[in-house]
Amino acid sequence: MIDKNTPLISIIIPIYNVEGYLRECLNSVVNQTLKDIEIILINDGSTDNCGKICDEYAINDERIIVIHKENAGLGAAFNNGFDIAKGEYCTIVESDDYIKLDMCEKLYKLACSLDCQVIKSDFIGFEGEGEQRIFKNLPICYDQSLYNKKTNPYLNPNIIINSWNMNQSSLYRMDFIKKHNIRANETKGASYQDIGLWFQILSLASSIYFHHEGFYFYRQDNENASVKNKEKVYSVCDEFEFLDKFLDRNLEHKNRLQDIFYCFKFRTYLWNLKRIDKKYKLEFLYKISQDFSPIYDKLNKKYFTYKELSDLWSIVKDPKKSYQNHFFHKIKKNIIKTRYKLQYLYFKIKDSHAQ
């Protein structure tokens, strides 16, 4: 039974040095059409004016709770929010993003009508400012058959490798979060601590609904975002060590999720390999080989695509050769592209002279 004084939704906003974006984020939250919300601002040791902006908004809106704390990372900020959230549901909004004004209202109505623990909706990626912004719809789920129906991910863990590991644009029932004591990894200075949180939620939930409409505006040109930092090589590895411990604590979960976990881990490692600076790529290929060599023969290959298995085998067998093949293939591909481009320009100039 929900207490009548319980807010319908707790909105958790981790904040760190985003003063240029913060007002747009907060304006989109305080002006939600659903008014029965609480807004939890976790100022994670910002050294700019974020703290002052948070306090300014709190003075004008009694629904806002501000926590000023020493910098401890994204995972700790998530956990701080979970600890004090009183809502029936919670949602996460990153402080350099913003949301549609009816996001909370529409997702809450969906959650209630479906009696669902987790609601996830699509994203709207954007770059630029003002009238120059470019928007692009981004699906939260790669499998179209999973949309618009209530599904049990506990019984269908394939959802884990068929959806995007983003925690935003979602509603999570707080009694579900608290029942399973779902916590994010806390590692100061690390990044991607939303990976461990996302995996736990999807692996433990008994009901999830993917919704096609996009409500969440996801900024993709913030140069200070973790994804842009090519020097952070091993943060994703920290998350999988954290998840290893999560699975080791419950053998039932481990037996049910181990194969899916390895597939998800390899895909994330490949994503990280593409993202990091070139000078770290060979080093990280050796890390992939180190992690997957002992388990390669035991992997359930049905969860991997043919290309993924081919890539994994080449990395496990010889990381250096895999790197060289990839590097020279890329050079060859760029040479071919350049050749076609020059041919196109040559014939275009020739045609214009002929006219």
Short mmCIF file of C-alpha atoms in Angstrom, two decimals:
data_model
loop_
_atom_site.label_atom_id
_atom_site.label_comp_id
_atom_site.label_asym_id
_atom_site.label_seq_id
_atom_site.Cartn_x
_atom_site.Cartn_y
_atom_site.Cartn_z
CA MET A 1 0.00 0.00 0.00
CA ILE A 2 1.45 3.38 -1.08
CA ASP A 3 1.32 6.15 1.51
CA LYS A 4 -0.74 9.13 0.30
CA ASN A 5 2.21 11.40 1.15
CA THR A 6 4.58 9.38 -1.02
CA PRO A 7 5.56 11.19 -4.24
CA LEU A 8 4.68 9.26 -7.36
CA ILE A 9 8.17 9.59 -8.82
CA SER A 10 11.60 10.42 -7.42
CA ILE A 11 13.83 12.02 -10.04
CA ILE A 12 17.52 11.44 -9.29
CA ILE A 13 19.95 13.87 -10.96
CA PRO A 14 23.71 13.29 -10.45
CA ILE A 15 25.56 16.58 -11.05
CA TYR A 16 29.22 17.31 -11.67
CA ASN A 17 30.62 20.45 -13.38
CA VAL A 18 27.85 20.99 -15.93
CA GLU A 19 26.86 24.59 -15.17
CA GLY A 20 26.45 25.34 -18.89
CA TYR A 21 23.75 22.67 -19.24
CA LEU A 22 22.21 22.42 -15.78
CA ARG A 23 19.48 25.06 -16.03
CA GLU A 24 18.01 23.51 -19.17
CA CYS A 25 17.98 20.13 -17.42
CA LEU A 26 16.34 21.46 -14.23
CA ASN A 27 13.77 23.53 -16.13
CA SER A 28 12.61 20.41 -17.96
CA VAL A 29 12.24 18.58 -14.64
CA VAL A 30 10.56 21.20 -12.41
CA ASN A 31 8.00 21.92 -15.15
CA GLN A 32 6.82 18.35 -15.56
CA THR A 33 3.07 18.00 -16.15
CA LEU A 34 3.07 15.41 -13.35
CA LYS A 35 3.45 17.60 -10.28
CA ASP A 36 3.56 14.93 -7.55
CA ILE A 37 7.29 14.30 -7.80
CA GLU A 38 10.39 14.78 -5.71
CA ILE A 39 13.61 16.01 -7.31
CA ILE A 40 16.87 14.80 -5.78
CA LEU A 41 19.94 16.79 -6.86
CA ILE A 42 23.23 15.09 -6.00
CA ASN A 43 25.95 17.73 -6.35
CA ASP A 44 28.96 15.43 -6.50
CA GLY A 45 31.69 17.90 -5.52
CA SER A 46 31.28 20.27 -8.47
CA THR A 47 33.97 22.94 -8.66
CA ASP A 48 31.96 25.28 -10.89
CA ASN A 49 28.65 27.04 -10.11
CA CYS A 50 26.48 23.91 -10.11
CA GLY A 51 26.07 24.01 -6.32
CA LYS A 52 24.77 27.58 -6.39
CA ILE A 53 22.36 26.76 -9.21
CA CYS A 54 21.01 23.77 -7.26
CA ASP A 55 20.41 25.90 -4.16
CA GLU A 56 18.74 28.61 -6.24
CA TYR A 57 16.22 26.13 -7.67
CA ALA A 58 15.64 24.54 -4.25
CA ILE A 59 14.64 27.92 -2.76
CA ASN A 60 11.89 28.24 -5.36
CA ASP A 61 10.62 24.64 -5.35
CA GLU A 62 9.93 22.71 -2.15
CA ARG A 63 9.98 19.41 -4.05
CA ILE A 64 13.74 19.75 -4.55
CA ILE A 65 16.22 18.07 -2.21
CA VAL A 66 19.88 19.07 -2.64
CA ILE A 67 22.78 16.96 -1.43
CA HIS A 68 26.20 18.60 -1.56
CA LYS A 69 28.97 16.04 -1.15
CA GLU A 70 32.62 15.38 -1.92
CA ASN A 71 33.24 13.93 -5.34
CA ALA A 72 32.83 10.15 -5.22
CA GLY A 73 31.71 9.30 -8.74
CA LEU A 74 28.52 8.49 -10.60
CA GLY A 75 27.88 5.17 -8.85
CA ALA A 76 27.95 6.76 -5.39
CA ALA A 77 25.60 9.51 -6.61
CA PHE A 78 23.11 6.90 -7.85
CA ASN A 79 23.23 5.12 -4.50
CA ASN A 80 22.80 8.37 -2.56
CA GLY A 81 19.66 9.00 -4.57
CA PHE A 82 18.29 5.49 -3.99
CA ASP A 83 18.95 5.83 -0.26
CA ILE A 84 16.71 8.86 0.21
CA ALA A 85 14.15 8.41 -2.61
CA LYS A 86 10.60 8.18 -1.28
CA GLY A 87 8.79 7.83 -4.59
CA GLU A 88 6.66 4.94 -5.73
CA TYR A 89 8.91 4.91 -8.80
CA CYS A 90 12.25 6.53 -9.55
CA THR A 91 13.90 7.78 -12.71
CA ILE A 92 17.39 9.05 -13.53
CA VAL A 93 18.15 12.21 -15.49
CA GLU A 94 21.75 13.08 -16.38
CA SER A 95 22.50 16.75 -15.71
CA ASP A 96 23.67 17.59 -19.24
CA ASP A 97 20.49 16.16 -20.77
CA TYR A 98 16.84 17.23 -20.56
CA ILE A 99 13.41 15.61 -20.85
CA LYS A 100 10.03 16.25 -22.43
CA LEU A 101 7.61 17.94 -20.06
CA ASP A 102 5.17 15.01 -20.13
CA MET A 103 7.73 12.23 -19.68
CA CYS A 104 6.93 11.45 -16.05
CA GLU A 105 3.17 11.63 -16.55
CA LYS A 106 3.10 9.31 -19.56
CA LEU A 107 5.56 6.77 -18.21
CA TYR A 108 3.84 6.68 -14.82
CA LYS A 109 0.45 6.02 -16.43
CA LEU A 110 2.02 3.21 -18.45
CA ALA A 111 3.66 1.69 -15.38
CA CYS A 112 0.41 1.75 -13.40
CA SER A 113 -1.79 0.42 -16.18
CA LEU A 114 0.62 -2.44 -16.83
CA ASP A 115 1.61 -3.04 -13.19
CA CYS A 116 5.22 -3.12 -14.37
CA GLN A 117 8.49 -2.94 -12.44
CA VAL A 118 10.48 -1.37 -15.27
CA ILE A 119 9.38 0.92 -18.10
CA LYS A 120 11.94 1.87 -20.74
CA SER A 121 11.36 4.28 -23.61
CA ASP A 122 13.35 5.43 -26.62
CA PHE A 123 15.83 8.33 -26.64
CA ILE A 124 16.27 11.43 -28.75
CA GLY A 125 19.95 12.06 -29.37
CA PHE A 126 20.98 15.63 -30.11
CA GLU A 127 23.97 17.80 -30.93
CA GLY A 128 24.39 21.56 -31.11
CA GLU A 129 22.58 24.45 -29.45
CA GLY A 130 19.42 26.48 -30.08
CA GLU A 131 17.98 26.37 -33.58
CA GLN A 132 21.12 24.62 -34.81
CA ARG A 133 20.38 21.44 -32.86
CA ILE A 134 20.24 18.21 -34.78
CA PHE A 135 17.98 15.47 -33.37
CA LYS A 136 17.97 11.74 -34.01
CA ASN A 137 15.64 9.05 -32.65
CA LEU A 138 17.54 6.30 -30.82
CA PRO A 139 15.84 2.97 -30.01
CA ILE A 140 16.26 1.58 -26.50
CA CYS A 141 15.69 -1.94 -27.79
CA TYR A 142 17.32 -3.62 -30.80
CA ASP A 143 14.60 -6.27 -31.14
CA GLN A 144 11.39 -4.71 -32.44
CA SER A 145 9.34 -7.70 -31.28
CA LEU A 146 10.02 -6.74 -27.64
CA TYR A 147 8.25 -3.38 -27.91
CA ASN A 148 4.72 -2.65 -26.69
CA LYS A 149 4.29 -5.74 -24.58
CA LYS A 150 4.98 -6.68 -21.00
CA THR A 151 7.88 -9.15 -20.82
CA ASN A 152 9.57 -11.07 -18.03
CA PRO A 153 13.36 -10.56 -18.41
CA TYR A 154 13.98 -12.98 -15.54
CA LEU A 155 12.61 -15.73 -17.78
CA ASN A 156 13.88 -14.18 -21.00
CA PRO A 157 17.42 -12.90 -20.26
CA ASN A 158 18.04 -12.44 -24.00
CA ILE A 159 16.60 -8.98 -23.39
CA ILE A 160 19.94 -8.08 -21.81
CA ILE A 161 21.84 -8.44 -25.09
CA ASN A 162 18.96 -7.04 -27.18
CA SER A 163 18.62 -3.67 -25.47
CA TRP A 164 20.78 -0.59 -24.96
CA ASN A 165 22.51 -0.37 -21.59
CA MET A 166 21.11 3.04 -20.63
CA ASN A 167 19.41 3.69 -17.29
CA GLN A 168 17.78 6.97 -18.27
CA SER A 169 14.40 7.39 -19.97
CA SER A 170 13.09 4.72 -17.62
CA LEU A 171 10.93 4.22 -14.55
CA TYR A 172 11.92 1.74 -11.84
CA ARG A 173 9.61 0.71 -9.04
CA MET A 174 11.33 1.57 -5.79
CA ASP A 175 10.09 -1.48 -3.89
CA PHE A 176 11.82 -3.61 -6.55
CA ILE A 177 15.08 -1.63 -6.18
CA LYS A 178 14.99 -1.93 -2.39
CA LYS A 179 13.89 -5.58 -2.30
CA HIS A 180 16.95 -6.66 -4.29
CA ASN A 181 19.24 -4.04 -2.73
CA ILE A 182 20.30 -2.93 -6.20
CA ARG A 183 23.39 -0.75 -5.95
CA ALA A 184 25.73 0.86 -8.44
CA ASN A 185 29.47 0.24 -8.31
CA GLU A 186 31.28 2.94 -6.34
CA THR A 187 34.74 3.71 -7.66
CA LYS A 188 35.96 7.28 -7.41
CA GLY A 189 37.19 8.69 -10.70
CA ALA A 190 35.86 5.75 -12.72
CA SER A 191 33.27 5.89 -15.46
CA TYR A 192 30.49 3.73 -16.93
CA GLN A 193 29.13 2.85 -13.49
CA ASP A 194 25.70 2.76 -15.08
CA ILE A 195 26.66 -0.56 -16.75
CA GLY A 196 26.55 -2.58 -13.52
CA LEU A 197 23.35 -0.90 -12.42
CA TRP A 198 21.64 -1.60 -15.74
CA PHE A 199 22.66 -5.28 -15.79
CA GLN A 200 21.32 -5.89 -12.29
CA ILE A 201 17.99 -4.22 -13.03
CA LEU A 202 17.39 -6.16 -16.24
CA SER A 203 18.52 -9.47 -14.78
CA LEU A 204 16.40 -9.22 -11.62
CA ALA A 205 13.19 -7.63 -12.89
CA SER A 206 10.17 -9.85 -13.48
CA SER A 207 8.34 -7.32 -15.68
CA ILE A 208 9.56 -4.81 -18.24
CA TYR A 209 7.90 -2.80 -21.00
CA PHE A 210 9.68 -1.14 -23.92
CA HIS A 211 7.90 1.95 -25.24
CA HIS A 212 8.59 3.43 -28.69
CA GLU A 213 8.03 7.10 -27.93
CA GLY A 214 11.14 9.15 -27.14
CA PHE A 215 11.00 11.44 -24.09
CA TYR A 216 14.64 11.84 -23.16
CA PHE A 217 16.98 14.25 -24.96
CA TYR A 218 20.44 12.67 -24.81
CA ARG A 219 23.34 15.07 -25.40
CA GLN A 220 26.01 13.60 -27.67
CA ASP A 221 28.45 16.49 -28.05
CA ASN A 222 29.56 17.14 -24.46
CA GLU A 223 33.34 16.88 -24.75
CA ASN A 224 33.59 16.31 -20.98
CA ALA A 225 31.39 13.21 -21.10
CA SER A 226 33.05 9.93 -20.12
CA VAL A 227 32.44 8.41 -23.54
CA LYS A 228 34.65 11.14 -25.07
CA ASN A 229 37.56 10.44 -22.74
CA LYS A 230 39.82 8.14 -24.76
CA GLU A 231 42.24 7.80 -21.84
CA LYS A 232 39.80 5.84 -19.66
CA VAL A 233 40.75 2.37 -20.80
CA TYR A 234 39.79 0.00 -17.98
CA SER A 235 36.69 1.54 -16.39
CA VAL A 236 34.45 -0.94 -18.21
CA CYS A 237 36.58 -3.77 -16.81
CA ASP A 238 35.89 -2.50 -13.28
CA GLU A 239 32.18 -2.84 -14.00
CA PHE A 240 32.49 -6.45 -15.06
CA GLU A 241 34.55 -7.30 -12.00
CA PHE A 242 31.73 -5.73 -9.97
CA LEU A 243 29.18 -7.86 -11.85
CA ASP A 244 31.29 -11.00 -11.37
CA LYS A 245 30.92 -10.48 -7.63
CA PHE A 246 27.18 -9.87 -8.04
CA LEU A 247 26.79 -13.22 -9.82
CA ASP A 248 29.07 -15.05 -7.39
CA ARG A 249 26.82 -14.01 -4.50
CA ASN A 250 23.92 -15.97 -6.01
CA LEU A 251 24.62 -19.19 -7.88
CA GLU A 252 21.07 -19.34 -9.26
CA HIS A 253 21.60 -16.00 -10.99
CA LYS A 254 25.05 -17.09 -12.14
CA ASN A 255 23.78 -20.31 -13.73
CA ARG A 256 20.92 -18.45 -15.42
CA LEU A 257 22.92 -15.47 -16.69
CA GLN A 258 26.51 -16.62 -17.19
CA ASP A 259 26.30 -17.17 -20.96
CA ILE A 260 24.44 -13.90 -21.53
CA PHE A 261 26.92 -12.13 -19.28
CA TYR A 262 29.92 -13.25 -21.35
CA CYS A 263 28.28 -12.13 -24.59
CA PHE A 264 27.42 -8.75 -23.09
CA LYS A 265 30.93 -8.41 -21.70
CA PHE A 266 32.57 -9.12 -25.05
CA ARG A 267 30.32 -6.67 -26.90
CA THR A 268 31.09 -3.99 -24.33
CA TYR A 269 34.81 -4.70 -24.62
CA LEU A 270 34.61 -4.32 -28.40
CA TRP A 271 32.74 -1.02 -28.00
CA ASN A 272 35.44 0.15 -25.60
CA LEU A 273 38.17 -0.97 -28.02
CA LYS A 274 36.76 1.29 -30.72
CA ARG A 275 36.39 4.20 -28.29
CA ILE A 276 39.82 4.34 -26.63
CA ASP A 277 42.90 6.05 -28.02
CA LYS A 278 44.88 4.14 -30.65
CA LYS A 279 47.93 3.91 -28.36
CA TYR A 280 45.95 1.69 -25.93
CA LYS A 281 44.27 -0.63 -28.44
CA LEU A 282 46.89 -3.39 -28.53
CA GLU A 283 47.15 -3.31 -24.74
CA PHE A 284 43.38 -3.70 -24.44
CA LEU A 285 43.31 -6.54 -26.97
CA TYR A 286 45.67 -8.40 -24.64
CA LYS A 287 43.22 -7.70 -21.80
CA ILE A 288 40.37 -9.22 -23.86
CA SER A 289 42.52 -12.26 -24.60
CA GLN A 290 43.44 -12.60 -20.93
CA ASP A 291 39.78 -12.51 -19.84
CA PHE A 292 38.36 -14.81 -22.51
CA SER A 293 41.11 -17.37 -23.17
CA PRO A 294 40.28 -19.47 -20.07
CA ILE A 295 36.57 -19.61 -20.89
CA TYR A 296 36.48 -19.60 -24.70
CA ASP A 297 35.78 -23.36 -25.06
CA LYS A 298 33.00 -23.14 -22.47
CA LEU A 299 31.14 -20.26 -24.12
CA ASN A 300 27.64 -20.88 -25.40
CA LYS A 301 28.25 -19.77 -28.97
CA LYS A 302 24.55 -19.33 -29.82
CA TYR A 303 24.51 -15.87 -28.21
CA PHE A 304 27.28 -14.57 -30.46
CA THR A 305 27.08 -13.57 -34.11
CA TYR A 306 29.41 -15.28 -36.57
CA LYS A 307 31.54 -12.12 -36.83
CA GLU A 308 31.75 -11.79 -33.04
CA LEU A 309 32.98 -15.37 -32.72
CA SER A 310 35.49 -14.83 -35.50
CA ASP A 311 36.78 -11.64 -33.84
CA LEU A 312 36.90 -13.25 -30.42
CA TRP A 313 38.81 -16.29 -31.69
CA SER A 314 41.39 -14.14 -33.47
CA ILE A 315 41.89 -12.00 -30.34
CA VAL A 316 42.19 -15.02 -28.04
CA LYS A 317 44.59 -16.77 -30.41
CA ASP A 318 46.91 -13.83 -31.14
CA PRO A 319 46.05 -10.29 -29.91
CA LYS A 320 48.99 -8.72 -31.74
CA LYS A 321 48.10 -10.29 -35.09
CA SER A 322 44.45 -9.34 -34.55
CA TYR A 323 45.54 -5.75 -34.00
CA GLN A 324 47.74 -5.74 -37.10
CA ASN A 325 45.01 -7.26 -39.28
CA HIS A 326 42.47 -4.74 -38.03
CA PHE A 327 44.88 -1.81 -38.42
CA PHE A 328 45.95 -2.69 -41.97
CA HIS A 329 42.39 -3.55 -42.99
CA LYS A 330 41.37 -0.09 -41.84
CA ILE A 331 44.19 1.54 -43.81
CA LYS A 332 43.25 -0.47 -46.92
CA LYS A 333 39.60 0.49 -46.50
CA ASN A 334 40.52 4.18 -46.23
CA ILE A 335 42.74 3.94 -49.32
CA ILE A 336 39.87 2.41 -51.32
CA LYS A 337 37.47 5.10 -50.11
CA THR A 338 39.97 7.83 -51.03
CA ARG A 339 40.51 6.29 -54.48
CA TYR A 340 36.76 6.23 -55.19
CA LYS A 341 36.43 9.79 -53.99
CA LEU A 342 39.25 10.99 -56.24
CA GLN A 343 37.76 9.14 -59.21
CA TYR A 344 34.40 10.75 -58.53
CA LEU A 345 35.96 14.21 -58.37
CA TYR A 346 37.99 13.56 -61.53
CA PHE A 347 34.95 12.61 -63.61
CA LYS A 348 32.91 15.45 -62.15
CA ILE A 349 35.57 18.00 -63.15
CA LYS A 350 35.95 16.35 -66.56
CA ASP A 351 32.18 16.55 -67.18
CA SER A 352 32.06 20.22 -66.18
CA HIS A 353 34.90 21.08 -68.61
CA ALA A 354 33.17 19.15 -71.39
CA GLN A 355 30.06 21.32 -70.92
#
